[in-house]
Short mmCIF file of C-alpha atoms and ligand atoms in Angstrom, two decimals:
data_model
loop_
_atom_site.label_atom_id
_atom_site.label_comp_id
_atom_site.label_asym_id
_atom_site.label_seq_id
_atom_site.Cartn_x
_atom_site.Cartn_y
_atom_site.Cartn_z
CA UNK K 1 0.00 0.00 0.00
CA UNK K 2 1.20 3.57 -0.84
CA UNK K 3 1.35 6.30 1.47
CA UNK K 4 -0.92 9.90 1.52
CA UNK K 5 1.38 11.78 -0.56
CA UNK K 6 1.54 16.36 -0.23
CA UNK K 7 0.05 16.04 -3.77
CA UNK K 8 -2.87 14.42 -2.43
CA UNK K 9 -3.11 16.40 0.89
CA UNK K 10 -2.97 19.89 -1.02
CA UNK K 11 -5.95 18.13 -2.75
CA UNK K 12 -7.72 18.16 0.43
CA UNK K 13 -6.83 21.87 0.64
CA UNK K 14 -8.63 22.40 -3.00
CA UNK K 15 -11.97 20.21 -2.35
CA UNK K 16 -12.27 21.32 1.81
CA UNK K 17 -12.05 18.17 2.85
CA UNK K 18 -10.78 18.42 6.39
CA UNK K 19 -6.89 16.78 6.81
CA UNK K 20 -6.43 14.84 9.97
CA UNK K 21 -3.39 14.16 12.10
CA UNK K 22 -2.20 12.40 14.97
CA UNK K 23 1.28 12.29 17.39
CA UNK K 24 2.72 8.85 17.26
CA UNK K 25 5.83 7.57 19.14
CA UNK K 26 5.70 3.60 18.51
CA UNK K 27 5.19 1.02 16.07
CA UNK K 28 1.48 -0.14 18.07
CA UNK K 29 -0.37 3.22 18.31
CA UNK K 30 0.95 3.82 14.84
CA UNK K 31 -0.32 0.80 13.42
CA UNK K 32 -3.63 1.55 15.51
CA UNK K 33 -4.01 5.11 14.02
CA UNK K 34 -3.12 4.03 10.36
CA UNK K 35 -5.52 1.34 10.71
CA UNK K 36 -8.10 4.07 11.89
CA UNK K 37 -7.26 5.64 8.57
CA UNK K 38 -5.66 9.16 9.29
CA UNK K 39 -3.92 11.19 6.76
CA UNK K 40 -0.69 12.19 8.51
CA UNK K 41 1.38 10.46 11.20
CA UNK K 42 3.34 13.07 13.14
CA UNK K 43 6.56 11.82 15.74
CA UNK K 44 6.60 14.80 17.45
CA UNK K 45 8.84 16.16 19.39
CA UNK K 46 6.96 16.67 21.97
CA UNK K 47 7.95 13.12 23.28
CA UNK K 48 10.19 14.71 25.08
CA UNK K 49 7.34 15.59 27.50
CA UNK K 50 5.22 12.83 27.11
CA UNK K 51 7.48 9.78 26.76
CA UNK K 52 10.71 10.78 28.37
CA UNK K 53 9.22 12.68 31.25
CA UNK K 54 10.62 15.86 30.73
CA UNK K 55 9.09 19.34 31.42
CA UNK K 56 9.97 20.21 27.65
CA UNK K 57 10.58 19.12 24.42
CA UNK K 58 14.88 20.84 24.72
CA UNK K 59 16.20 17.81 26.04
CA UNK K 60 15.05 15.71 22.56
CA UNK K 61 17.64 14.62 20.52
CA UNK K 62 18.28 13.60 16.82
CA UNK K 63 18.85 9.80 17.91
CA UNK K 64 16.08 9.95 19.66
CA UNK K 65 13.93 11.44 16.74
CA UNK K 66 14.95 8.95 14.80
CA UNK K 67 14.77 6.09 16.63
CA UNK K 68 11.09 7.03 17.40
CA UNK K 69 10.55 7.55 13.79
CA UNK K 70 11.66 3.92 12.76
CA UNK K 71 9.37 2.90 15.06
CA UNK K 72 6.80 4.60 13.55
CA UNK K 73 7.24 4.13 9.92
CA UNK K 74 7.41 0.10 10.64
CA UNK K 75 4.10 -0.33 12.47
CA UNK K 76 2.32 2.38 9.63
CA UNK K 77 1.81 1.87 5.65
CA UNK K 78 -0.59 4.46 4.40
CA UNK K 79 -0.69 7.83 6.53
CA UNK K 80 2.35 10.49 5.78
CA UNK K 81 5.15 10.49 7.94
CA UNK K 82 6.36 13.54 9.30
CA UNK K 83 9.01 14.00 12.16
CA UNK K 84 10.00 17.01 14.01
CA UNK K 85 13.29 17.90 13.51
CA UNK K 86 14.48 18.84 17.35
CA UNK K 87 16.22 21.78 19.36
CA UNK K 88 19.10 23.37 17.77
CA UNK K 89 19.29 20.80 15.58
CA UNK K 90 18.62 23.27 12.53
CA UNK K 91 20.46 26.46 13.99
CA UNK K 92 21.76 27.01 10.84
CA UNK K 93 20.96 25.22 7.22
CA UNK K 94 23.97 23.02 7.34
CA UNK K 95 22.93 21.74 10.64
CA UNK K 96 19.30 21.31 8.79
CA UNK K 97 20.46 19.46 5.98
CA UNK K 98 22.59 17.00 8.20
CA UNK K 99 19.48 16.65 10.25
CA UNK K 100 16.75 16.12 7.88
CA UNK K 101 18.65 13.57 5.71
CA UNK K 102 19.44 11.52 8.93
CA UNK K 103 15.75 11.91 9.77
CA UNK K 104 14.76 10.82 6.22
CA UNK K 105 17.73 8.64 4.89
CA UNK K 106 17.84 6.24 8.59
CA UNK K 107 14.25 7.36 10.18
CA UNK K 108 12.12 6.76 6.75
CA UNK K 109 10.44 10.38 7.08
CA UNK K 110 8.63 11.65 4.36
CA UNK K 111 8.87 15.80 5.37
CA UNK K 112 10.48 17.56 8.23
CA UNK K 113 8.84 20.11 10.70
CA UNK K 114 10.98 22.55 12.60
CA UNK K 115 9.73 25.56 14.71
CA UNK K 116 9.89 29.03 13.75
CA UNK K 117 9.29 32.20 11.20
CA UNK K 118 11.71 34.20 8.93
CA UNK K 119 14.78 33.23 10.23
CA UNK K 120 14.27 30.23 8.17
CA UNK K 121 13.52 31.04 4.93
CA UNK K 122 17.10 30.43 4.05
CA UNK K 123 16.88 26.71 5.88
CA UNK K 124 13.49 26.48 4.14
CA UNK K 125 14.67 27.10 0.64
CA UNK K 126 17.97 25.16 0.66
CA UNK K 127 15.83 21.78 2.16
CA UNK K 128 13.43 22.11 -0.19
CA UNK K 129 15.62 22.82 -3.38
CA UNK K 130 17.41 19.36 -2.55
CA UNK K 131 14.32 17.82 -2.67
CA UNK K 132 13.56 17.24 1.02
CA UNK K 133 9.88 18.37 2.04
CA UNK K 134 9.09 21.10 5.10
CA UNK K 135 6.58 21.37 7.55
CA UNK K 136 6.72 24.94 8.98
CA UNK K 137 5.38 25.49 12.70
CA UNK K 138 4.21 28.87 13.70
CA UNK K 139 2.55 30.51 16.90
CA UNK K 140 3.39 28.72 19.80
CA UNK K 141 6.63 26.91 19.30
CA UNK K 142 7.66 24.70 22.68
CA UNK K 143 11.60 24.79 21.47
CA UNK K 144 11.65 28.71 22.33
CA UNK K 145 9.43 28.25 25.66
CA UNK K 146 11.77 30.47 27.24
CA UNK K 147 12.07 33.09 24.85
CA UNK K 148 8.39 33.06 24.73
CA UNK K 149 8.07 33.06 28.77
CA UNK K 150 5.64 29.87 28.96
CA UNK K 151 3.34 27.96 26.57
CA UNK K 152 0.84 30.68 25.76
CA UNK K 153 -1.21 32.41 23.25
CA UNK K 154 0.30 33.65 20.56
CA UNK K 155 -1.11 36.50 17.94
CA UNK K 156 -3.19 38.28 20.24
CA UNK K 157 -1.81 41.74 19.65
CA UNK K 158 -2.00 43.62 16.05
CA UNK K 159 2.07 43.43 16.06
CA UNK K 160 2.38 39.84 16.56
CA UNK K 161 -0.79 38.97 14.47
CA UNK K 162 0.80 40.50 11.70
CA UNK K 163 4.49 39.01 12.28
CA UNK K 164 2.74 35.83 12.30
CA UNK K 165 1.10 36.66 8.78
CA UNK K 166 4.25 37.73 7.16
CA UNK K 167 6.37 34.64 7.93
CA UNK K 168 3.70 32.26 7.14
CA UNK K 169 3.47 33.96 3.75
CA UNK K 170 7.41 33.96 3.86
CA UNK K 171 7.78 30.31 4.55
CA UNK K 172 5.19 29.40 1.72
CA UNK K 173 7.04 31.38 -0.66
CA UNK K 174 10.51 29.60 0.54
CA UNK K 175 9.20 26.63 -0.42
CA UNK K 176 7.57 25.38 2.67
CA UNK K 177 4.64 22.37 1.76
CA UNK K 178 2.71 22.37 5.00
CA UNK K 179 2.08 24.86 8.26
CA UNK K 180 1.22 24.00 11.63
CA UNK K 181 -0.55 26.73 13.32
CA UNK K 182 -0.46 26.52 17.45
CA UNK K 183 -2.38 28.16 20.06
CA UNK K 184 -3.79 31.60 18.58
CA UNK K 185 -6.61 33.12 18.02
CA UNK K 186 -9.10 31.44 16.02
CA UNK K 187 -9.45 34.86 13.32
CA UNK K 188 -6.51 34.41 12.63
CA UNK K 189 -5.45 31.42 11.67
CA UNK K 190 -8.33 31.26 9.35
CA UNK K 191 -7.06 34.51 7.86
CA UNK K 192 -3.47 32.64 6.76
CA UNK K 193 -5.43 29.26 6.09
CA UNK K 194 -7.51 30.73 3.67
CA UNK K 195 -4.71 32.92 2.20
CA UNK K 196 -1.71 30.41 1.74
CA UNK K 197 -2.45 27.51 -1.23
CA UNK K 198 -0.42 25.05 0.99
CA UNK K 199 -2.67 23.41 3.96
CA UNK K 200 -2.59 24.47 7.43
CA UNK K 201 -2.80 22.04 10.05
CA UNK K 202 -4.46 24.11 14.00
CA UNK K 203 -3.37 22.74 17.17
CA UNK K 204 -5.59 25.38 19.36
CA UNK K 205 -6.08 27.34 16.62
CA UNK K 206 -9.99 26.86 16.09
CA UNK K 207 -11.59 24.94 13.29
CA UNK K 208 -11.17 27.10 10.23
CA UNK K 209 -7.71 25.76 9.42
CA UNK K 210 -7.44 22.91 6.62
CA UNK K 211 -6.59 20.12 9.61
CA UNK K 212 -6.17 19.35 12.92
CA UNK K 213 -3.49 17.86 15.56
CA UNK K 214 -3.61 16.80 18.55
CA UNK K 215 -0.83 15.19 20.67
CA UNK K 216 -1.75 11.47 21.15
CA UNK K 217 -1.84 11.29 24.76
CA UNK K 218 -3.71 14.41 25.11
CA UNK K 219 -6.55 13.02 23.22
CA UNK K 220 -6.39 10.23 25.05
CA UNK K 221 -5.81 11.46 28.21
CA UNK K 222 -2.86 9.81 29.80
CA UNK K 223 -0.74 12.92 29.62
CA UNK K 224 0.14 13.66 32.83
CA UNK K 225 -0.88 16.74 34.47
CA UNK K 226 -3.06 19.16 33.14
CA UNK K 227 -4.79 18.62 29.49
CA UNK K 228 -4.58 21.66 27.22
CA UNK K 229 -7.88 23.57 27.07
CA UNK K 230 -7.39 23.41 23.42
CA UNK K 231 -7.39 19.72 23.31
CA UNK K 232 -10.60 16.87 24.20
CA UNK K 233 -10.24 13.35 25.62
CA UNK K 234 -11.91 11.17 23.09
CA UNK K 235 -11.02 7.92 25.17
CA UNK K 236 -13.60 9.20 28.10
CA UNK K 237 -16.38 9.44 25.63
CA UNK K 238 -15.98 6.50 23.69
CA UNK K 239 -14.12 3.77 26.20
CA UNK K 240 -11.33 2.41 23.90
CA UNK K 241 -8.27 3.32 21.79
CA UNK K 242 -9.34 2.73 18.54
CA UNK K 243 -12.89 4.16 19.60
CA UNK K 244 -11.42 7.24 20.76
CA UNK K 245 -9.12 7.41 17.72
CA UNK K 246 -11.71 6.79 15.31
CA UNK K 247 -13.97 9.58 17.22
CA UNK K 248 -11.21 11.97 16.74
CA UNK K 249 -10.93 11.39 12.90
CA UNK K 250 -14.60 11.48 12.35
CA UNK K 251 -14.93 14.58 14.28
CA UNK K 252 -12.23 16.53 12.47
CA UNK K 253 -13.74 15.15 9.08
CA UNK K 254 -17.53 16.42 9.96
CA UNK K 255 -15.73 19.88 11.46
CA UNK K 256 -17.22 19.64 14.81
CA UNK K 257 -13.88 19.52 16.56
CA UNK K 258 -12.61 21.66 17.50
CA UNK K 259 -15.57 23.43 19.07
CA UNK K 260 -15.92 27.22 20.04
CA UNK K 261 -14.76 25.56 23.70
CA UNK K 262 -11.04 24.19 22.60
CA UNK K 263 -10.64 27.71 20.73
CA UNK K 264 -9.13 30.89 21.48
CA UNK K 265 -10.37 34.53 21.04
CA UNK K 266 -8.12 37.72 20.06
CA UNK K 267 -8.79 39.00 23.79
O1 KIV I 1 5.75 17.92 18.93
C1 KIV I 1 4.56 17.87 18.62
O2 KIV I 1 3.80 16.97 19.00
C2 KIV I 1 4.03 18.94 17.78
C3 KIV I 1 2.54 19.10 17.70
C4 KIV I 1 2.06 19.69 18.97
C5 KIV I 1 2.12 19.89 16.54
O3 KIV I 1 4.77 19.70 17.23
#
């Protein structure tokens, strides 16, 4: 069986058919969420938190990207792979390139993700020109937590609103094939969904964007701690993984999550 291809997600995009996506760590939930039939598998970094125990994703390194990854890409066959590439491990487009073709060439990704606006363009461009597909992330990116001063809201003010605009529209034109959006008012991320041609994928960043994420254990809700407001435990409604999986999928298909209660206003 052949995996979801950017061709085919970007057709998604065209037709509004909402593109779903899941965090996956292991070769058993990813089997279980392939199965379940999502479009996009993501090993994020945020394993780091939710696998290794730490309070953030910094400590996450490139082995351990793409050891997870492996893991990943053997239990799944259809949904596209994507793996974060982690902290500093892109500082500069060298670094990038070293990193993505470990994370491709040993890990079996089919794009890269890494965190952050213009400063990348440059990275952006010189991946994609050697053939190696980018996820951008904007909004709330964990890697700068404490430039940022905590995970929280992003966009709210005019200023960083329109920052957030310019380097989405910057990363497009760099060559950039997919955008998360996380944690910012709902206004505007529908604003840069419906003005960049490449799809946007909201993590608390309300239900006009082209897809949704959640992290894994958030949805099911065995992250410990407190859940993100932005997120919903599908396992307490529906009793089992696959149940609560399945829920998820259908629910970002039909648009009814997220809800006006897992999104965030411009005040
Ligand atoms: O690391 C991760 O799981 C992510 C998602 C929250 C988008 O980047």
């Amino acid at each position: 069986m052949s995996r979801m291809t950017l061709t085919q997600l970007r057709k998604l995009k065209t037709t509004g058919e909402k593109i779903t996506c899941l965090t996956a760590y292991d070769a058993s939930f990813a089997q279980m969420i392939d199965q379940a039939g999502i479009d996009i598998l993501l090993v994020g970094d945020s394993l780091g938190m939710v696998i290794q125990g730490h309070d953030s994703t910094l400590p996450v390194t490139v082995d351990d990207m793409v050891y997870h990854c492996q893991q990943v890409h053997r239990g799944s066959q259809r949904a596209l792979l994507i793996v974060d590439m982690p902290f500093m491990s892109y500082a500069t487009p060298d670094a990038a390139l070293e990193t993505a073709a470990r994370l491709m060439r040993e890990g079996q990704a089919q794009v890269v993700k890494l965190e952050g606006g213009a400063w990348l363009v440059e990275t952006v461009q010189m991946l994609t020109e050697r053939g190696i597909p980018v996820c951008a992330h904007l909004g709330l990116t964990p890697q700068s937590v404490h430039q940022i001063g905590g995970y929280r809201v992003q966009g709210r003010s005019e200023t960083e609103a329109q920052r957030l605009r310019d380097d989405a529209l910057a990363l497009q034109a760099a060559g950039a094939s997919l955008l998360v959006l996380e944690c910012m008012p709902g206004d505007l991320a529908a604003d840069i969904s419906s003005w960049l041609e490449i799809p946007v994928i909201g993590i608390g960043a309300g239900a006009a964007c082209d897809g949704q994420v959640l992290v894994l254990y958030d949805m099911l809700g065995i992250t410990p701690g407190k859940r993100p407001s932005f997120s919903k435990d599908f396992l307490q409604e529906t009793g089992t993984i696959p149940a609560a999986i399945e829920a998820f999928i259908n629910a970002v298909k039909k648009g009814t999550f997220p809800g006006p209660e897992h999104t965030f206003n411009e005040k």
